[in-house]
Short mmCIF file of C-alpha atoms in Angstrom, two decimals:
data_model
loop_
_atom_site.label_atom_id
_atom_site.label_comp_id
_atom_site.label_asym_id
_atom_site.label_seq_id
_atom_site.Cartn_x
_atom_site.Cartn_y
_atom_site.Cartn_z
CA UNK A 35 -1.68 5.46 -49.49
CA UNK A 36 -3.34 8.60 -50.37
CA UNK A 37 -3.44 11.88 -48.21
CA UNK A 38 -5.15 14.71 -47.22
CA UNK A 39 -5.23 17.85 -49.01
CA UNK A 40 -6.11 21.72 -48.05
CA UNK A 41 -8.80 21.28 -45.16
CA UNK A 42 -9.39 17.41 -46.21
CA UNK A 43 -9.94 14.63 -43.60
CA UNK A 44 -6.66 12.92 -41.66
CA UNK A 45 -6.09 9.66 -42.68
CA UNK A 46 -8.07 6.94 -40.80
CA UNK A 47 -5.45 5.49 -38.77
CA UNK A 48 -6.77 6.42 -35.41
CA UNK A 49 -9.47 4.27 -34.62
CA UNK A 50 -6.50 1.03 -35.54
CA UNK A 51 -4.36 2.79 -32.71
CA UNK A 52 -7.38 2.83 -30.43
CA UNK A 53 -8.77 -0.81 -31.56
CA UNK A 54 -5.29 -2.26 -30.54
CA UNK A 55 -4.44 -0.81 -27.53
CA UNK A 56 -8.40 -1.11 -25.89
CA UNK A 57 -8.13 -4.94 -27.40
CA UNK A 58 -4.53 -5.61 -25.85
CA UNK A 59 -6.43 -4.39 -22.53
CA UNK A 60 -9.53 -6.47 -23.17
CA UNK A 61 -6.78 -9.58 -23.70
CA UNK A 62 -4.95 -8.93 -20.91
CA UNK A 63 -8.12 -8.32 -18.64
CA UNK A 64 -8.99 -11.87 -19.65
CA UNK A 65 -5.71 -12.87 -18.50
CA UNK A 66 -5.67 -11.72 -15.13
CA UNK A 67 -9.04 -13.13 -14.74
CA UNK A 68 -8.32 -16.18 -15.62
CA UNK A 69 -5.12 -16.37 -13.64
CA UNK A 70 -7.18 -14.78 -10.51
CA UNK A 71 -9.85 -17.78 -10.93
CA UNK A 72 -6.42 -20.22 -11.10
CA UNK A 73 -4.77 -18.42 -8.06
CA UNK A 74 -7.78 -18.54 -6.19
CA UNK A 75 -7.14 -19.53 -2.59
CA UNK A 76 -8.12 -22.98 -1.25
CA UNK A 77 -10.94 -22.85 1.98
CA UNK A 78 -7.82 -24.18 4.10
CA UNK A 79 -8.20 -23.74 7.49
CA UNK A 80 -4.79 -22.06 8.61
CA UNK A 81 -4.28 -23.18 12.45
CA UNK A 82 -3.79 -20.01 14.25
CA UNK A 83 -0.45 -19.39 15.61
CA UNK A 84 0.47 -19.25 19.22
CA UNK A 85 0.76 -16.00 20.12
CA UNK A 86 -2.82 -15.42 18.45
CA UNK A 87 -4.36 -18.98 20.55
CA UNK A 88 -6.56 -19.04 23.49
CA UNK A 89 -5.76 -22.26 25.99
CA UNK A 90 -8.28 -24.20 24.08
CA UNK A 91 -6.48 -22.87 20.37
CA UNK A 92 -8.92 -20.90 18.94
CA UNK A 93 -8.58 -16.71 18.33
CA UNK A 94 -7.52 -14.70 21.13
CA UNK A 95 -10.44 -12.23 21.89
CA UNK A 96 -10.03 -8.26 22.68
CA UNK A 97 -12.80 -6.34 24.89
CA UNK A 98 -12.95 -2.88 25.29
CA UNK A 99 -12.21 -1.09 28.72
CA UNK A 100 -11.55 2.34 30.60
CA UNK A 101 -9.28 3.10 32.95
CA UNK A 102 -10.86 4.50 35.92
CA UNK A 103 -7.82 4.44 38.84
CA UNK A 104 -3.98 4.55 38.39
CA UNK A 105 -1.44 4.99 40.95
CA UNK A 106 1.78 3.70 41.72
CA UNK A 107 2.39 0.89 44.31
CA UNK A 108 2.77 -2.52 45.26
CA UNK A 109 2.41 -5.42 42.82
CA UNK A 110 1.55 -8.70 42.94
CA UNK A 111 -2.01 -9.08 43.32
CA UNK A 112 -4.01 -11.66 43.20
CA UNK A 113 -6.60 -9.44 41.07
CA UNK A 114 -4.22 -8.73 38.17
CA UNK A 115 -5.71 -9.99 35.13
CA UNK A 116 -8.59 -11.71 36.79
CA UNK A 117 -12.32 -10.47 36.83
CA UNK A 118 -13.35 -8.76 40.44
CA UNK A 119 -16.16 -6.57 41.47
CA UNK A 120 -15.41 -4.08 44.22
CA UNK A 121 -12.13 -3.83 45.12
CA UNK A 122 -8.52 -5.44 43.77
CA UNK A 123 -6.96 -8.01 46.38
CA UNK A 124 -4.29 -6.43 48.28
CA UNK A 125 -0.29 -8.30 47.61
CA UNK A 126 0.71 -10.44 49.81
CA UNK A 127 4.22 -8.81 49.63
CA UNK A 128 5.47 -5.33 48.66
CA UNK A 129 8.92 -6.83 46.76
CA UNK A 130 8.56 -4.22 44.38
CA UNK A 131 6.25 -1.24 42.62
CA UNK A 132 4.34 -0.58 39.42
CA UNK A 133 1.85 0.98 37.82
CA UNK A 134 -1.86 -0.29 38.72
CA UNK A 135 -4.64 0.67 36.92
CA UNK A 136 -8.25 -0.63 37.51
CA UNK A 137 -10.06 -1.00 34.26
CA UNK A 138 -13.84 -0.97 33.68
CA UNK A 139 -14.33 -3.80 31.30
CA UNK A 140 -16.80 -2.85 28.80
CA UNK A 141 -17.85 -5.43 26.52
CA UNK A 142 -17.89 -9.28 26.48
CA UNK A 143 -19.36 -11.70 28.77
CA UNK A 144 -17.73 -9.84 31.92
CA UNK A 145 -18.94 -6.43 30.91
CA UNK A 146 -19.91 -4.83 34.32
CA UNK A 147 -16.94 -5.97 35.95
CA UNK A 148 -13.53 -4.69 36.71
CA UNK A 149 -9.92 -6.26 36.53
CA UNK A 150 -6.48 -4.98 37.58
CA UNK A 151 -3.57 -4.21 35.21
CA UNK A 152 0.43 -3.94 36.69
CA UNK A 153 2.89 -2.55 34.45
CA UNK A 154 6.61 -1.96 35.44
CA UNK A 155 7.51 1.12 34.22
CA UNK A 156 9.96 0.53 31.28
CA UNK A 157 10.48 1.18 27.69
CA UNK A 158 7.74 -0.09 25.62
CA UNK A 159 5.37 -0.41 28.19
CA UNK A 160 2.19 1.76 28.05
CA UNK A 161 1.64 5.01 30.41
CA UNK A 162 -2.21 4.33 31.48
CA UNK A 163 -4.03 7.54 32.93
CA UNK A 164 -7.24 7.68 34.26
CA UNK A 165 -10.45 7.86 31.25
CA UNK A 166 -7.52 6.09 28.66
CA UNK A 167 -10.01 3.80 26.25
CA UNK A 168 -8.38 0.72 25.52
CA UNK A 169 -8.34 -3.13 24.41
CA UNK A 170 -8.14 -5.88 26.79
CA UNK A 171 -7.01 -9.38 25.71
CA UNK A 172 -9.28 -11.43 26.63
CA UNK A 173 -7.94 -15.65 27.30
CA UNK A 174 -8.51 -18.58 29.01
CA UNK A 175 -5.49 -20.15 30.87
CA UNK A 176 -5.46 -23.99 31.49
CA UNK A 177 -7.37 -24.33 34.72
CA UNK A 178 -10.05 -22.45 32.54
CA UNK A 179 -10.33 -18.85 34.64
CA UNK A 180 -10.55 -15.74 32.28
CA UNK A 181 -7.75 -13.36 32.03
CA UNK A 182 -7.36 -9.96 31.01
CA UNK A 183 -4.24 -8.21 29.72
CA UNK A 184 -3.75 -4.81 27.84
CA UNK A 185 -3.70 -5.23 24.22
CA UNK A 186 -3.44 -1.70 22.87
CA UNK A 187 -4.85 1.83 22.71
CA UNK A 188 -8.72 2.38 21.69
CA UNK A 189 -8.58 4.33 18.40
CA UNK A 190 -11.44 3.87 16.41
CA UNK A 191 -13.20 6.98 16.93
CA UNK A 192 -10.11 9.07 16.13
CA UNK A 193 -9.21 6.80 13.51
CA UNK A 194 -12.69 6.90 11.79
CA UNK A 195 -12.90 11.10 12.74
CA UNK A 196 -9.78 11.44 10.55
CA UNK A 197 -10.69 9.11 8.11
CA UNK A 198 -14.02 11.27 8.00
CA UNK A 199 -11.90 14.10 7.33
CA UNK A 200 -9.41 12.61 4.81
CA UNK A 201 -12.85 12.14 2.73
CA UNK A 202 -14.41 15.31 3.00
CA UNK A 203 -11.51 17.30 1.97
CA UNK A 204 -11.04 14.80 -1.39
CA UNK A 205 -14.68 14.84 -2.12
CA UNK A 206 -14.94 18.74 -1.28
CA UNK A 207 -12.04 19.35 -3.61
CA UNK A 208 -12.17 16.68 -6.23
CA UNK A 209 -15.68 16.74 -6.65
CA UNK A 210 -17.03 13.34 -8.32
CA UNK A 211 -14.14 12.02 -9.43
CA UNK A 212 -12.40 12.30 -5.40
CA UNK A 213 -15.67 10.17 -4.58
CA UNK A 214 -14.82 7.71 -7.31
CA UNK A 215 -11.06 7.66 -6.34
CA UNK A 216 -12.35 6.91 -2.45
CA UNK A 217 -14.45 3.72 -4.09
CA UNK A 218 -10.98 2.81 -5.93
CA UNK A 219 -9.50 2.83 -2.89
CA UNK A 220 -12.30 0.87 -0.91
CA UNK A 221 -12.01 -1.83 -3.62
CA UNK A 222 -7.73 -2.11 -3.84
CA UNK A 223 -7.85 -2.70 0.27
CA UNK A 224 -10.80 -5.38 -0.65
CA UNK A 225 -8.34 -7.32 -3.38
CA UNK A 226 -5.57 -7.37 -0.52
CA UNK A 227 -7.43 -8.61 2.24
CA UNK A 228 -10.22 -10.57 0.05
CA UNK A 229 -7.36 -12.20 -2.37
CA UNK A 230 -3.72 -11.24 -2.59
CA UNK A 231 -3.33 -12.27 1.82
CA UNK A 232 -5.52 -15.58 1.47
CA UNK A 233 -3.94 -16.50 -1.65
CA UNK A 234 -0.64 -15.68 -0.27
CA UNK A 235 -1.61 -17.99 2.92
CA UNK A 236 -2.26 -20.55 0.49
CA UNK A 237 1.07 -20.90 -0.93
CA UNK A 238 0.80 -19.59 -3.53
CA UNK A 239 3.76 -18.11 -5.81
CA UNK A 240 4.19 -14.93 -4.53
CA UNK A 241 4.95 -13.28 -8.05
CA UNK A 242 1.75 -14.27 -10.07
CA UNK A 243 -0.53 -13.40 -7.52
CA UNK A 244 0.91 -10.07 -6.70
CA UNK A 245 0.38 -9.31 -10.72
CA UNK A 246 -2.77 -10.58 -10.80
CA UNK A 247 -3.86 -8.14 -7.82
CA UNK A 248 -2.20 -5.46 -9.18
CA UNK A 249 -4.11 -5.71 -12.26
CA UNK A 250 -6.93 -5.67 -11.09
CA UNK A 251 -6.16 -2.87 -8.59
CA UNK A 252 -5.06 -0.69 -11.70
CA UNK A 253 -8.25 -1.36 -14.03
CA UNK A 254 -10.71 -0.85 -10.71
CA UNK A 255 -9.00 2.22 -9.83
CA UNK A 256 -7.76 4.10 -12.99
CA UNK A 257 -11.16 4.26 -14.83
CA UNK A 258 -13.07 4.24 -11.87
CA UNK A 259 -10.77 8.13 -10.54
CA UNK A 260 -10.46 9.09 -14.49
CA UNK A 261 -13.43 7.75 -16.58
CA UNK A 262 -13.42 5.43 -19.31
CA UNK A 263 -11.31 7.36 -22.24
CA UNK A 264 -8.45 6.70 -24.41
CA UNK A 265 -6.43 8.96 -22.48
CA UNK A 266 -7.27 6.33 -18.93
CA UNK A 267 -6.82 3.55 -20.99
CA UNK A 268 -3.15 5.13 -22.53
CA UNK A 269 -2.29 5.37 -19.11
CA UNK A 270 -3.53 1.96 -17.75
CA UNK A 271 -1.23 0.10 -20.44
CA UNK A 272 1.29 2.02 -19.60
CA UNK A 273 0.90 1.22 -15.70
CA UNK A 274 0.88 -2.51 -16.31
CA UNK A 275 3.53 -2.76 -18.10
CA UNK A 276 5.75 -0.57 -15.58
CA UNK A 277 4.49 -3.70 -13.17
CA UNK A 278 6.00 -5.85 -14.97
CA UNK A 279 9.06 -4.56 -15.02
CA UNK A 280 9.11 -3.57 -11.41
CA UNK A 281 8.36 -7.19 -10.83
CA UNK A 282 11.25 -8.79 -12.91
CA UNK A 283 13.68 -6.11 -11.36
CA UNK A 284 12.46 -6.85 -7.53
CA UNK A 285 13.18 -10.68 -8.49
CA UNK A 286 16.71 -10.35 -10.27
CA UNK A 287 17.43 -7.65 -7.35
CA UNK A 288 16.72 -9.84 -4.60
CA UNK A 289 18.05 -12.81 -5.94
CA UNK A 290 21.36 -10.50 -7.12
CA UNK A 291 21.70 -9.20 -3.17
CA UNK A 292 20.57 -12.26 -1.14
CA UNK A 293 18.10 -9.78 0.57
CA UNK A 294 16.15 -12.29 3.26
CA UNK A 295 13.68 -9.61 4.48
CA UNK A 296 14.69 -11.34 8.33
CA UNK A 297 16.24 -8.16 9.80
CA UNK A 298 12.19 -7.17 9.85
CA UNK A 299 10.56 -8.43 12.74
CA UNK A 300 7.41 -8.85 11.40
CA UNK A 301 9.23 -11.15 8.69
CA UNK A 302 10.65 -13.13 11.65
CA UNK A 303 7.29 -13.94 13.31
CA UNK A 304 5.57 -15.12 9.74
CA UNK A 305 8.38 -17.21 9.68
CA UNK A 306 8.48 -18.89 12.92
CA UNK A 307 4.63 -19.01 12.97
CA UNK A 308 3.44 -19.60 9.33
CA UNK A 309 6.25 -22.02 7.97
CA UNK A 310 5.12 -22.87 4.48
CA UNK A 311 5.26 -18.32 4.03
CA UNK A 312 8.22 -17.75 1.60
CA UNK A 313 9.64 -14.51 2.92
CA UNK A 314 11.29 -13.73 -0.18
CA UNK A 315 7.88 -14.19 -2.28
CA UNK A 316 6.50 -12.41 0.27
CA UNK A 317 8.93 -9.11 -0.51
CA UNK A 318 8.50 -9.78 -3.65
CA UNK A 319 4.74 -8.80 -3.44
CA UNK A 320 5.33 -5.98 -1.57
CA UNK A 321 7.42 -4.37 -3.57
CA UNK A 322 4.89 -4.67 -6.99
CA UNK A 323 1.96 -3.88 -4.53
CA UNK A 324 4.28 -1.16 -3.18
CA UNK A 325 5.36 0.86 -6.74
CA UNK A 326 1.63 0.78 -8.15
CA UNK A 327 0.84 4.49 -6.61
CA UNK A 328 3.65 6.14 -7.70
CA UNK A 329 3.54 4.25 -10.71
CA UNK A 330 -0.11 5.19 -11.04
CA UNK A 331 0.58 9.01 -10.22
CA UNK A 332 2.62 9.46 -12.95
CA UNK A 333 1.18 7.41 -16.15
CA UNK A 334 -2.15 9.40 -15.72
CA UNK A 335 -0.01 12.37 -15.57
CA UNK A 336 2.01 11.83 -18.49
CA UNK A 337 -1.16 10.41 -20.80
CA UNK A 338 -3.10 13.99 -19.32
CA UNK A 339 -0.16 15.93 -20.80
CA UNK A 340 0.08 14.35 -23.88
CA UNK A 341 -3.50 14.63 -24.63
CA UNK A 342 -3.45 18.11 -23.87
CA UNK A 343 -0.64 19.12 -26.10
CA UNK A 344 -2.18 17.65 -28.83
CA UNK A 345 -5.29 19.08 -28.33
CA UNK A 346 -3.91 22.66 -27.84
CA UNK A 347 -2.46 22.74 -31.31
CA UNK A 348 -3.91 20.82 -33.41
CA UNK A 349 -1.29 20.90 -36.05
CA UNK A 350 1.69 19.24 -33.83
CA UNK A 351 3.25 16.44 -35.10
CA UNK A 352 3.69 13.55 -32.58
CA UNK A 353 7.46 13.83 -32.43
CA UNK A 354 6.52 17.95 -31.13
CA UNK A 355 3.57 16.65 -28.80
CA UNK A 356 6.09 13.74 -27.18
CA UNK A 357 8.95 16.58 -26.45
CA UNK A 358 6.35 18.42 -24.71
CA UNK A 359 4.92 15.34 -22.34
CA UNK A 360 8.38 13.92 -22.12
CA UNK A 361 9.47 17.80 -20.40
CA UNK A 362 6.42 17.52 -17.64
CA UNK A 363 7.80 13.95 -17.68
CA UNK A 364 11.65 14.73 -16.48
CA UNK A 365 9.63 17.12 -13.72
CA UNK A 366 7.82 14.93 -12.76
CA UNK A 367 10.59 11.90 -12.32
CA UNK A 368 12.65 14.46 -10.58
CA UNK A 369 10.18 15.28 -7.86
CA UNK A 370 8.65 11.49 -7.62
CA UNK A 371 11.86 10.06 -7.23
CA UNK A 372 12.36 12.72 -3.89
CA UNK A 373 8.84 11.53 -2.89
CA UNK A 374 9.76 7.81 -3.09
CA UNK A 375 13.34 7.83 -1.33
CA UNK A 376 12.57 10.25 1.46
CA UNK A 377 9.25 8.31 2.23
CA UNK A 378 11.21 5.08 2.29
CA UNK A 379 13.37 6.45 4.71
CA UNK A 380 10.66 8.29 6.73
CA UNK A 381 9.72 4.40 7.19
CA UNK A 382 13.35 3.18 8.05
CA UNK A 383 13.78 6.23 10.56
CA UNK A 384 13.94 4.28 13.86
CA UNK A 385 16.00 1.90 12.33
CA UNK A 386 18.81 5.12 11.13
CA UNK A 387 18.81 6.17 14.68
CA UNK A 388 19.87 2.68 15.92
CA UNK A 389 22.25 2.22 13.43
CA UNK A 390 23.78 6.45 13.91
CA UNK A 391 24.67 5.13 17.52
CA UNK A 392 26.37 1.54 16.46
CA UNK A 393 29.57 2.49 16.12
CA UNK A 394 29.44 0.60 13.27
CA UNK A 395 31.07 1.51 9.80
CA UNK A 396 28.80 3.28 7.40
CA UNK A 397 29.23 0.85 4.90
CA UNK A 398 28.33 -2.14 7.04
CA UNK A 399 25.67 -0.49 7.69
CA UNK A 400 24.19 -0.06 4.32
CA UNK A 401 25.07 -3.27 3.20
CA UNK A 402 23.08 -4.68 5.95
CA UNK A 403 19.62 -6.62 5.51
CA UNK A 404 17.04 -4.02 6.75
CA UNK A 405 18.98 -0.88 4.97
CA UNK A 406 19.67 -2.91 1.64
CA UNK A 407 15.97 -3.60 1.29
CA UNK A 408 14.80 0.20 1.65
CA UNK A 409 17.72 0.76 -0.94
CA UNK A 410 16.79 -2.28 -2.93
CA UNK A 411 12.84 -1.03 -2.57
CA UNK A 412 13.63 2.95 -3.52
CA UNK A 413 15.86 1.53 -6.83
CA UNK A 414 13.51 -0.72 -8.13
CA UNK A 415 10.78 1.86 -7.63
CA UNK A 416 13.09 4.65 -9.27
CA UNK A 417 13.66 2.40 -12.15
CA UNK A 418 10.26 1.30 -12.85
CA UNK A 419 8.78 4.89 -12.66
CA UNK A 420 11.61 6.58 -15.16
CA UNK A 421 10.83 4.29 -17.13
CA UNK A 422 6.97 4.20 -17.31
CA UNK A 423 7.43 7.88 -18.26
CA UNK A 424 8.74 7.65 -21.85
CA UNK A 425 6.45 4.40 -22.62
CA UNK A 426 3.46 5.78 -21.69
CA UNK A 427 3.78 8.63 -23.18
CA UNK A 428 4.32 7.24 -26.76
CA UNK A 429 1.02 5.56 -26.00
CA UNK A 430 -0.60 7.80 -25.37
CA UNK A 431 1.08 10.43 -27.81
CA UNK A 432 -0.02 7.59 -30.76
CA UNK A 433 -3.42 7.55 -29.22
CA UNK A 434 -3.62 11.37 -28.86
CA UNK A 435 -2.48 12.33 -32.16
CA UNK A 436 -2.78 8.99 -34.47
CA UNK A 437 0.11 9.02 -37.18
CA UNK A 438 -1.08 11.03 -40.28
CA UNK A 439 -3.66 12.43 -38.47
CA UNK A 440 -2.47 16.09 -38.25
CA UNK A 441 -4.60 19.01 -40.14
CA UNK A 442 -2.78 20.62 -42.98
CA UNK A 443 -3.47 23.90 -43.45
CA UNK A 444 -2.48 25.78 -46.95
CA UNK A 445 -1.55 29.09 -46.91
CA UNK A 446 -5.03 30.96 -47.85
CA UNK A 447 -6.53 28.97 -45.06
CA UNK A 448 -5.53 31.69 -42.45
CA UNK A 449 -3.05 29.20 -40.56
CA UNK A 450 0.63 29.72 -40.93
CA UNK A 451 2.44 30.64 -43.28
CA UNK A 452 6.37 29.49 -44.46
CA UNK A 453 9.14 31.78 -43.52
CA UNK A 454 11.34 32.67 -46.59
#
C-alpha cells in the first residue's frame, strides 16, 4: 500500500468509510420499510370501550359551553344535565348544597340552549366561575333524552397561543433549520398516532413496532433538523444502534424486575378496557419511543464535535480527534444524565408526595411498581445514552478523518517542525 509524500494526496480510503456506512443506512432503511409494510395495522374495527360509549355504543361526543351563572345552593334538579331554555327547575328538596352553574351550550344540535351542572365541592372536582370555556359531554341515556356533563377545561386557544409561541422563538432563533426541526416534529407525532398506536391496537408485538417507528422517526427527523451530510448520517447510525440497545435492556430489565406497569392508572384502564393490550409490550414501547430525544441530542452532538476537530487541524490523527469528541462527550453524559433523572422524577412528583406521607419504609417504597419503573426508565436511558457517546463518535471520527487520510507536512513546508 503506497503513501503519501511531502504535500501528496491522502490515501483514498474515505469515500469506502462513507460508501459503507451511507449503504448500511440505505440497508437498514429497507428494513424498517419492509417491516413497517409487515407491521402494518389491520382496518379492525376496535369496539369502543365503556367509559368512551354513548347508550346506543358509539363515541361519546363533547360540545363546547360557557358558564354564565354559579352560585352555591340546593341540588337536585330536575335540569341538571338536561337541555332547558329559560330557567333551571327548582329541587324538590334542599337535602344538601353544591355548586350550580348554568352553562350556555355552544355547539351541537342543542346550541342555543342552556343546561345545569351540580358539583359537590370536593377534591378533584372542578371550581366553575362565571365566563370559564369548557367541554360538555354530550350522551344519550336509555330512554333516549340528551345529557350533558362537564368533560374538561376549554384550552385550545391557549394551547395553540403557546404553541404559536414555542414556534416563533425556534424559527426566530434557529432560522431554517428550527423550521425543519418543527416539520420533524409534525411528522414523529404523525408515525405515533398514524402507526405505532393503531399497530399497537392491532396486537401487534410491542418491540418490532416500536423499532420500526423509531426508525423512521430518526431518519425523518435527523436529516430533515441537520441536512443530508456525513456528519447527520454518522450520527443517525449511531442513534439506531443506541435503540437497539435501549430496547434489549428495557426487555431483559423488565423481565429481570417483574415490572407490570399496573401501579399506573392509565395502564389499569387499557387493561380492563382493551384486553388483548399487553401492558408489558406496551412499556416496552415507551421506553424506546421515550430515550430517542435524548438519544438524538447527543449523537448529533458528538458527530458535530468530531467533525469539527478534525476540521480545525487538519493534521490530527483520529486517535487525537476521538480524545477531543470523547471530552465534550463525558460533558455532555454528565449533564444529560441530570436532565433525564430529574425529568423522570418531575413526572413521578405526585406520586413522591404520596409515598413521603406513607409511613412506609423507604425501601418498600422504591422497590414498589410505579417507583421501580421511573428507576427502571432513568437506567435504561442512562445506559443507552453513555453508551451511544463513544460509538458514535468512532463513526463519525472514521468518517471525519478516514484512516490514512491525514496531510503530512515536511519540514520546509512551513508546518511543524520536530523538537530535538
Amino acid at each position: 500500500m503506497s503513501h503519501g509524500h511531502g504535500h501528496g494526496g491522502p490515501i483514498q480510503i474515505g469515500p469506502t468509510a462513507s460508501r459503507v456506512v451511507i449503504g448500511l443506512l440505505v440497508v437498514i432503511g429497507m428494513i424498517v420499510v419492509a417491516a413497517a409494510i409487515a407491521l402494518w395495522p389491520d382496518k379492525n374495527t376496535i369496539p369502543v370501550p365503556l367509559p368512551f360509549q354513548n347508550a346506543d355504543g358509539s363515541s361519546v361526543e363533547t360540545e363546547a359551553g360557557t358558564v354564565t351563572m354559579q352560585d352555591l345552593g340546593d341540588c337536585g334538579s330536575s335540569s341538571a344535565g338536561r337541555v332547558f331554555v329559560g330557567a333551571p327547575q327548582p329541587p324538590p328538596t334542599s337535602a344538601y348544597q353544591c355548586q350550580r352553574s348554568i352553562v350556555d351550550i355552544e355547539s351541537g344540535p342543542n346550541a342555543g340552549t342552556k343546561t345545569l351542572l351540580e358539583v359537590i365541592p370536593g377534591a378533584g372536582q372542578p371550581d366553575l366561575r362565571v365566563g370559564d370555556h369548557i367541554r360538555l359531554v354530550r350522551q344519550t341515556d336509555p330512554n333516549g333524552n340528551t345529557q350533558h356533563s362537564f368533560e374538561d377545561y376549554s384550552r385550545g386557544l391557549p394551547l395553540a397561543l403557546i404553541a404559536l409561541a414555542f414556534a416563533v422563538v425556534i424559527i426566530a432563533v434557529a432560522r431554517w433549520r428550527g423550521l425543519r426541526a418543527l416539520v420533524g416534529l409534525v411528522i414523529a407525532f404523525g408515525v405515533v398516532v398514524g402507526f405505532l398506536l393503531p399497530a399497537l391496537l392491532d396486537g401487534k408485538p410491542a418491540i418490532p413496532v416500536a423499532l420500526v417507528a423509531g426508525a423512521v422517526i430518526l431518519y425523518a427527523v435527523l436529516y430533515l433538523a441537520h441536512g443530508v451530510s456525513l456528519k447527520t448520517s454518522s450520527a443517525l447510525l449511531g442513534t439506531l444502534a443506541a435503540m437497539v440497545l435501549a430496547a434489549v435492556l428495557s426487555y431483559l430489565c423488565i423481565e429481570l424486575t417483574h415490572l407490570t406497569g399496573l401501579s399506573e392508572e392509565q395502564n389499569t384502564n387499557v387493561q380492563t378496557y382493551i384486553e388483548h393490550i399487553d401492558i408489558t409490550g406496551l412499556l416496552l414501547a415507551g421506553f424506546i419511543i421515550g430515550s430517542l430525544g435524548v438519544l438524538n441530542d447527543v449523537t448529533i452532538t458528538q458527530a458535530s464535535s468530531a467533525f469539527e476537530l478534525a476540521e480545525l487541524d487538519k493534521h490530527a490523527p483520529r486517535r487525537k480527534v476521538f480524545s477531543g469528541a470523547m471530552r465534550v462527550g463525558r460533558d455532555h453524559i454528565a449533564s444529560t444524565v441530570y436532565t433525564l433523572v430529574l425529568a423522570y422524577a418531575g413526572g413521578a412528583l405526585p406520586l413522591l408526595l404520596l409515598f413521603s406521607v406513607s409511613g412506609r419504609p423507604l425501601q418498600d417504597v422504591l422497590v414498589g411498581d410505579a417507583v421501580a419503573i421511573e428507576i427502571v426508565r432513568s437506567a435504561v436511558g442512562g445506559i443507552a445514552l453513555a453508551l451511544s457517546v463513544p460509538l458514535t463518535t468512532a463513526i463519525a471520527v472514521i468518517l471525519a478523518r478516514p484512516p490514512g487520510s491525514a496531510v503530512k507536512t515536511g519540514p520546509t513546508s512551513g508546518g511543524r517542525h520536530s523538537k530535538r
